[in-house]
Amino acid sequence: MKLQNKVAVITGAGSGIGREIAFEFAREGSKVCIADLAMEAASATAKEIVGAGGTAMAVEMNVIDEIQVEACVTRVLETYGGVDVLISNAGIQIISPIVDLSFENWKKLLAIHLDGAFLTTRTCMREMVKAGRGGSIIYMGSVHSHEGSPLKAPYVTAKHGLIGLAKVVAKEGAQYGIRANVICPGFVRTPLVDRQIPEQAKALGISEAEVVNNVMLKRTVDGEFTSIQDVAQTAIFLAAFPSSALTGQSLVVSHGWFMQ
Ligand code: NAD
C-alpha cells in the first residue's frame, strides 16, 4: 500500500473527483477525512469507505469558513493524530460571458477556489510544520490552470491562481518537508460537468452533443473524457512521491487536450 497510515483531508470529497480520490486513498491504506459542504453526501461516502474496510470520517466544512476549516482539522487531529496530505479539491463552476457575469458570482467562485485553498492550506500546513513529519498538499487545478476558454473567466482565473499558491507553498514548505503540486485534469464526467453541458449549449447556441464533441473533447488525442480514476491515480502518485524533487509542479491529465 502506497499511503499506509497517512492521514488525508480531502475537500469536496462528497462527490465526483474528490469522492474517488477518497476511495482510492483508503484502498492505499490512508485514513481519510471527507470534508464537504454537503454533509449527507460526505457521510454516505465515509460510510461506504468504512463498509469496504477503509478508515474514513465525514466532516461538514465550507472551505470559505475559517472557523469550520480549523474545527475540521482539529477533529482530524483528535481522531487520527495528525495530517499528512491535503487535497484542496472543492469547487464550483459558473458559466457566463464576462459582460453578463455579476460581481457577486465572480467573487463567489474566486472565494471557493482560492480562499478555500488558502484557508485549508494554512490550517493543515501549520499542523504539518508542528508535527515535523513533512506533508503533501495537492490542489485540484484544471487544464484551465494553463488555458483559457470562453464563458469561464472566474474559473480560469482561479485555476491559474492555484499554480501560484502551490509554488509559494513549495518554497515555504521545503524546509519542513512539505511539498505542493497541482493536478490539472481535462473534462471529467462529474455533476460539475454534467450541469455545464446544457448551460454551454444555451450560451453558445449549439447542441449538447456539439458541446461534448467540439468544445470538451475535440482537442484530446483520443476523444475521451478524463476519468475520476485517472485523477485519483495521479493524486496517489503525487502524495506518495518519496522526495522533494517533485514539488511546485502542475501535472496535466487531459488525454492530450493540453500539452505543456
Ligand atoms: P462535483 O460537483 O462533483 O464535486 C464538488 C464537491 O465540492 C461537491 O461535493 C460540493 O458539495 C463540494 N463543494 C462545493 N463548494 C464547497 C464549499 N464551499 N466547501 C466545501 N465543499 C464544497 O465536482 P468535480 O468535478 O468533482 O470537481 C472537483 C474539483 O475538480 C473542482 O475543483 C473542479 O474545479 C475540479 N475539476 C473538475 C473537472 C471536471 O471536468 N469535472 C476538471 C478539472 C478540474
GROMACS .gro file of C-alpha atoms and ligand atoms in nm:
model
  304
    1MET     CA    1   0.000   0.000   0.000
    2LYS     CA    2   0.137   0.336  -0.103
    3LEU     CA    3  -0.025   0.552   0.164
    4GLN     CA    4  -0.027   0.323   0.467
    5ASN     CA    5  -0.132   0.516   0.781
    6LYS     CA    6  -0.115   0.853   0.609
    7VAL     CA    7  -0.394   1.088   0.710
    8ALA     CA    8  -0.557   1.281   0.426
    9VAL     CA    9  -0.804   1.569   0.437
   10ILE     CA   10  -0.995   1.586   0.108
   11THR     CA   11  -1.226   1.879   0.047
   12GLY     CA   12  -1.530   1.838  -0.176
   13ALA     CA   13  -1.500   1.461  -0.132
   14GLY     CA   14  -1.873   1.400  -0.114
   15SER     CA   15  -1.895   1.390  -0.496
   16GLY     CA   16  -1.709   1.342  -0.823
   17ILE     CA   17  -1.330   1.359  -0.829
   18GLY     CA   18  -1.280   1.412  -0.456
   19ARG     CA   19  -1.500   1.113  -0.375
   20GLU     CA   20  -1.298   0.883  -0.599
   21ILE     CA   21  -0.972   1.013  -0.452
   22ALA     CA   22  -1.107   0.932  -0.105
   23PHE     CA   23  -1.188   0.573  -0.210
   24GLU     CA   24  -0.851   0.520  -0.377
   25PHE     CA   25  -0.659   0.673  -0.087
   26ALA     CA   26  -0.843   0.446   0.156
   27ARG     CA   27  -0.758   0.145  -0.063
   28GLU     CA   28  -0.392   0.250  -0.037
   29GLY     CA   29  -0.412   0.248   0.344
   30SER     CA   30  -0.480   0.616   0.409
   31LYS     CA   31  -0.717   0.739   0.678
   32VAL     CA   32  -0.939   0.990   0.502
   33CYS     CA   33  -1.142   1.289   0.614
   34ILE     CA   34  -1.427   1.361   0.375
   35ALA     CA   35  -1.474   1.736   0.418
   36ASP     CA   36  -1.770   1.875   0.226
   37LEU     CA   37  -2.037   2.139   0.241
   38ALA     CA   38  -2.287   1.866   0.156
   39MET     CA   39  -2.288   1.668   0.480
   40GLU     CA   40  -2.526   1.397   0.361
   41ALA     CA   41  -2.303   1.315   0.066
   42ALA     CA   42  -1.991   1.329   0.284
   43SER     CA   43  -2.143   1.089   0.539
   44ALA     CA   44  -2.256   0.850   0.265
   45THR     CA   45  -1.904   0.845   0.116
   46ALA     CA   46  -1.740   0.785   0.455
   47LYS     CA   47  -1.989   0.508   0.535
   48GLU     CA   48  -1.919   0.333   0.206
   49ILE     CA   49  -1.544   0.352   0.259
   50VAL     CA   50  -1.574   0.212   0.611
   51GLY     CA   51  -1.810  -0.060   0.477
   52ALA     CA   52  -1.539  -0.158   0.229
   53GLY     CA   53  -1.286  -0.196   0.512
   54GLY     CA   54  -1.128   0.150   0.498
   55THR     CA   55  -1.091   0.423   0.759
   56ALA     CA   56  -1.289   0.740   0.699
   57MET     CA   57  -1.469   1.021   0.876
   58ALA     CA   58  -1.708   1.283   0.740
   59VAL     CA   59  -1.693   1.645   0.847
   60GLU     CA   60  -1.916   1.930   0.738
   61MET     CA   61  -1.692   2.204   0.607
   62ASN     CA   62  -1.750   2.511   0.398
   63VAL     CA   63  -1.398   2.581   0.270
   64ILE     CA   64  -1.453   2.957   0.293
   65ASP     CA   65  -1.548   2.943   0.661
   66GLU     CA   66  -1.228   2.992   0.862
   67ILE     CA   67  -1.379   2.856   1.184
   68GLN     CA   68  -1.520   2.544   1.017
   69VAL     CA   69  -1.190   2.475   0.840
   70GLU     CA   70  -0.997   2.497   1.166
   71ALA     CA   71  -1.255   2.292   1.355
   72CYS     CA   72  -1.238   2.021   1.090
   73VAL     CA   73  -0.862   1.989   1.112
   74THR     CA   74  -0.881   1.985   1.493
   75ARG     CA   75  -1.124   1.692   1.470
   76VAL     CA   76  -0.890   1.513   1.231
   77LEU     CA   77  -0.600   1.561   1.473
   78GLU     CA   78  -0.810   1.433   1.764
   79THR     CA   79  -0.931   1.131   1.567
   80TYR     CA   80  -0.628   1.031   1.362
   81GLY     CA   81  -0.340   1.210   1.538
   82GLY     CA   82  -0.210   1.424   1.251
   83VAL     CA   83  -0.249   1.531   0.892
   84ASP     CA   84  -0.009   1.424   0.615
   85VAL     CA   85  -0.196   1.510   0.296
   86LEU     CA   86  -0.434   1.789   0.199
   87ILE     CA   87  -0.627   1.760  -0.125
   88SER     CA   88  -0.779   2.102  -0.186
   89ASN     CA   89  -1.045   1.994  -0.432
   90ALA     CA   90  -1.380   2.157  -0.351
   91GLY     CA   91  -1.501   2.368  -0.639
   92ILE     CA   92  -1.788   2.501  -0.844
   93GLN     CA   93  -1.837   2.623  -1.200
   94ILE     CA   94  -2.024   2.928  -1.325
   95ILE     CA   95  -2.083   2.960  -1.700
   96SER     CA   96  -2.127   3.315  -1.826
   97PRO     CA   97  -1.978   3.563  -2.068
   98ILE     CA   98  -1.784   3.835  -1.885
   99VAL     CA   99  -2.029   4.103  -1.995
  100ASP     CA  100  -2.317   3.922  -1.819
  101LEU     CA  101  -2.126   3.800  -1.513
  102SER     CA  102  -2.234   3.951  -1.181
  103PHE     CA  103  -1.966   4.074  -0.941
  104GLU     CA  104  -2.127   3.850  -0.681
  105ASN     CA  105  -2.072   3.536  -0.891
  106TRP     CA  106  -1.716   3.642  -0.974
  107LYS     CA  107  -1.638   3.676  -0.602
  108LYS     CA  108  -1.823   3.356  -0.508
  109LEU     CA  109  -1.621   3.141  -0.744
  110LEU     CA  110  -1.286   3.300  -0.656
  111ALA     CA  111  -1.364   3.261  -0.286
  112ILE     CA  112  -1.446   2.888  -0.302
  113HIS     CA  113  -1.143   2.805  -0.516
  114LEU     CA  114  -0.882   3.049  -0.382
  115ASP     CA  115  -0.990   3.149  -0.029
  116GLY     CA  116  -1.077   2.784   0.029
  117ALA     CA  117  -0.735   2.670  -0.091
  118PHE     CA  118  -0.565   2.930   0.129
  119LEU     CA  119  -0.760   2.852   0.446
  120THR     CA  120  -0.722   2.475   0.419
  121THR     CA  121  -0.354   2.511   0.326
  122ARG     CA  122  -0.276   2.742   0.617
  123THR     CA  123  -0.454   2.522   0.869
  124CYS     CA  124  -0.302   2.193   0.751
  125MET     CA  125   0.042   2.344   0.691
  126ARG     CA  126   0.056   2.479   1.048
  127GLU     CA  127  -0.006   2.127   1.178
  128MET     CA  128   0.242   1.971   0.935
  129VAL     CA  129   0.510   2.217   1.048
  130LYS     CA  130   0.432   2.148   1.415
  131ALA     CA  131   0.438   1.771   1.372
  132GLY     CA  132   0.767   1.780   1.181
  133ARG     CA  133   0.689   1.479   0.959
  134GLY     CA  134   0.650   1.665   0.629
  135GLY     CA  135   0.343   1.654   0.410
  136SER     CA  136   0.193   1.680   0.066
  137ILE     CA  137  -0.051   1.949  -0.043
  138ILE     CA  138  -0.232   1.886  -0.370
  139TYR     CA  139  -0.455   2.139  -0.543
  140MET     CA  140  -0.721   2.042  -0.793
  141GLY     CA  141  -0.640   2.271  -1.080
  142SER     CA  142  -0.757   2.210  -1.435
  143VAL     CA  143  -0.643   2.240  -1.792
  144HIS     CA  144  -0.786   2.585  -1.719
  145SER     CA  145  -0.485   2.644  -1.492
  146HIS     CA  146  -0.294   2.681  -1.822
  147GLU     CA  147  -0.550   2.755  -2.089
  148GLY     CA  148  -0.842   2.994  -2.128
  149SER     CA  149  -1.193   2.916  -2.253
  150PRO     CA  150  -1.484   3.147  -2.321
  151LEU     CA  151  -1.761   3.171  -2.058
  152LYS     CA  152  -1.530   3.073  -1.769
  153ALA     CA  153  -1.350   3.391  -1.661
  154PRO     CA  154  -1.356   3.340  -1.283
  155TYR     CA  155  -1.283   2.966  -1.310
  156VAL     CA  156  -0.984   3.016  -1.541
  157THR     CA  157  -0.857   3.298  -1.318
  158ALA     CA  158  -0.889   3.090  -1.002
  159LYS     CA  159  -0.733   2.780  -1.153
  160HIS     CA  160  -0.434   2.982  -1.276
  161GLY     CA  161  -0.408   3.128  -0.925
  162LEU     CA  162  -0.372   2.785  -0.766
  163ILE     CA  163  -0.046   2.733  -0.953
  164GLY     CA  164   0.091   3.049  -0.793
  165LEU     CA  165  -0.016   2.934  -0.448
  166ALA     CA  166   0.141   2.589  -0.499
  167LYS     CA  167   0.473   2.746  -0.598
  168VAL     CA  168   0.483   2.956  -0.281
  169VAL     CA  169   0.383   2.662  -0.060
  170ALA     CA  170   0.655   2.454  -0.228
  171LYS     CA  171   0.916   2.718  -0.143
  172GLU     CA  172   0.796   2.794   0.211
  173GLY     CA  173   0.727   2.428   0.288
  174ALA     CA  174   1.055   2.284   0.163
  175GLN     CA  175   1.240   2.331   0.491
  176TYR     CA  176   0.968   2.126   0.665
  177GLY     CA  177   0.949   1.852   0.402
  178ILE     CA  178   0.614   1.982   0.277
  179ARG     CA  179   0.555   1.950  -0.099
  180ALA     CA  180   0.286   2.122  -0.305
  181ASN     CA  181   0.161   2.031  -0.652
  182VAL     CA  182  -0.137   2.090  -0.878
  183ILE     CA  183  -0.333   1.828  -1.074
  184CYS     CA  184  -0.479   1.968  -1.396
  185PRO     CA  185  -0.749   1.737  -1.533
  186GLY     CA  186  -0.928   1.772  -1.864
  187PHE     CA  187  -1.307   1.731  -1.869
  188VAL     CA  188  -1.427   1.463  -1.627
  189ARG     CA  189  -1.792   1.346  -1.629
  190THR     CA  190  -1.896   1.457  -1.281
  191PRO     CA  191  -2.204   1.656  -1.169
  192LEU     CA  192  -1.995   1.974  -1.220
  193VAL     CA  193  -1.952   1.894  -1.591
  194ASP     CA  194  -2.297   1.744  -1.643
  195ARG     CA  195  -2.451   2.070  -1.521
  196GLN     CA  196  -2.248   2.286  -1.760
  197ILE     CA  197  -2.323   2.093  -2.081
  198PRO     CA  198  -2.676   2.238  -2.123
  199GLU     CA  199  -2.555   2.576  -1.993
  200GLN     CA  200  -2.278   2.593  -2.252
  201ALA     CA  201  -2.514   2.471  -2.526
  202LYS     CA  202  -2.751   2.757  -2.445
  203ALA     CA  203  -2.479   3.022  -2.418
  204LEU     CA  204  -2.305   2.913  -2.741
  205GLY     CA  205  -2.624   2.837  -2.937
  206ILE     CA  206  -2.519   2.480  -3.019
  207SER     CA  207  -2.648   2.133  -2.927
  208GLU     CA  208  -2.536   1.944  -2.616
  209ALA     CA  209  -2.367   1.683  -2.840
  210GLU     CA  210  -2.170   1.962  -3.004
  211VAL     CA  211  -2.059   2.091  -2.663
  212VAL     CA  212  -1.926   1.744  -2.579
  213ASN     CA  213  -1.764   1.672  -2.916
  214ASN     CA  214  -1.650   2.018  -3.028
  215VAL     CA  215  -1.589   2.208  -2.704
  216MET     CA  216  -1.490   1.944  -2.449
  217LEU     CA  217  -1.321   1.663  -2.640
  218LYS     CA  218  -1.216   1.799  -2.979
  219ARG     CA  219  -0.859   1.872  -2.878
  220THR     CA  220  -0.795   1.545  -2.693
  221VAL     CA  221  -0.581   1.283  -2.871
  222ASP     CA  222  -0.850   1.014  -2.846
  223GLY     CA  223  -1.188   1.184  -2.800
  224GLU     CA  224  -1.211   1.056  -2.442
  225PHE     CA  225  -1.313   1.219  -2.117
  226THR     CA  226  -1.056   1.207  -1.838
  227SER     CA  227  -1.185   0.965  -1.574
  228ILE     CA  228  -1.214   1.008  -1.198
  229GLN     CA  229  -0.976   0.712  -1.170
  230ASP     CA  230  -0.717   0.890  -1.388
  231VAL     CA  231  -0.723   1.183  -1.146
  232ALA     CA  232  -0.721   0.966  -0.833
  233GLN     CA  233  -0.417   0.771  -0.955
  234THR     CA  234  -0.236   1.098  -1.017
  235ALA     CA  235  -0.318   1.211  -0.663
  236ILE     CA  236  -0.178   0.886  -0.521
  237PHE     CA  237   0.139   0.928  -0.727
  238LEU     CA  238   0.188   1.284  -0.601
  239ALA     CA  239   0.102   1.208  -0.237
  240ALA     CA  240   0.328   0.902  -0.223
  241PHE     CA  241   0.623   1.055  -0.405
  242PRO     CA  242   0.921   0.999  -0.180
  243SER     CA  243   1.125   1.319  -0.211
  244SER     CA  244   1.107   1.694  -0.264
  245ALA     CA  245   1.220   1.651  -0.625
  246LEU     CA  246   0.854   1.674  -0.722
  247THR     CA  247   0.723   2.000  -0.581
  248GLY     CA  248   0.585   2.326  -0.716
  249GLN     CA  249   0.466   2.147  -1.030
  250SER     CA  250   0.142   2.106  -1.219
  251LEU     CA  251   0.060   1.776  -1.382
  252VAL     CA  252  -0.185   1.786  -1.675
  253VAL     CA  253  -0.406   1.475  -1.705
  254SER     CA  254  -0.626   1.550  -2.005
  255HIS     CA  255  -0.592   1.291  -2.282
  256GLY     CA  256  -0.358   1.532  -2.458
  257TRP     CA  257  -0.606   1.820  -2.469
  258PHE     CA  258  -0.334   2.046  -2.333
  259MET     CA  259   0.037   1.965  -2.370
  260GLN     CA  260   0.293   2.163  -2.170
  261NAD     P1  261  -1.852   1.791  -0.813
  261NAD     O1  262  -1.956   1.896  -0.829
  261NAD     O2  263  -1.884   1.651  -0.846
  261NAD     O3  264  -1.795   1.794  -0.664
  261NAD     C1  265  -1.761   1.913  -0.599
  261NAD     C2  266  -1.779   1.895  -0.449
  261NAD     O4  267  -1.735   2.016  -0.386
  261NAD     C3  268  -1.925   1.873  -0.408
  261NAD     O5  269  -1.934   1.761  -0.321
  261NAD     C4  270  -1.963   2.001  -0.337
  261NAD     O6  271  -2.057   1.984  -0.230
  261NAD     C5  272  -1.827   2.047  -0.283
  261NAD     N1  273  -1.824   2.189  -0.254
  261NAD     C6  274  -1.867   2.292  -0.333
  261NAD     N2  275  -1.849   2.408  -0.268
  261NAD     C7  276  -1.795   2.379  -0.148
  261NAD     C8  277  -1.754   2.457  -0.037
  261NAD     N3  278  -1.769   2.590  -0.037
  261NAD     N4  279  -1.699   2.394   0.070
  261NAD     C9  280  -1.686   2.260   0.071
  261NAD     N5  281  -1.724   2.181  -0.030
  261NAD    C10  282  -1.778   2.241  -0.137
  261NAD     O7  283  -1.728   1.844  -0.899
  261NAD     P2  284  -1.593   1.774  -0.950
  261NAD     O8  285  -1.599   1.772  -1.096
  261NAD     O9  286  -1.565   1.651  -0.876
  261NAD    O10  287  -1.490   1.889  -0.911
  261NAD    C11  288  -1.393   1.874  -0.809
  261NAD    C12  289  -1.277   1.967  -0.840
  261NAD    O11  290  -1.218   1.927  -0.965
  261NAD    C13  291  -1.315   2.114  -0.858
  261NAD    O12  292  -1.217   2.196  -0.801
  261NAD    C14  293  -1.317   2.131  -1.009
  261NAD    O13  294  -1.292   2.263  -1.046
  261NAD    C15  295  -1.203   2.039  -1.046
  261NAD     N6  296  -1.204   1.997  -1.185
  261NAD    C16  297  -1.311   1.931  -1.238
  261NAD    C17  298  -1.307   1.893  -1.372
  261NAD    C18  299  -1.421   1.822  -1.435
  261NAD    O14  300  -1.422   1.814  -1.559
  261NAD     N7  301  -1.516   1.769  -1.362
  261NAD    C19  302  -1.194   1.921  -1.450
  261NAD    C20  303  -1.087   1.987  -1.392
  261NAD    C21  304  -1.094   2.023  -1.260
   0.00000   0.00000   0.00000
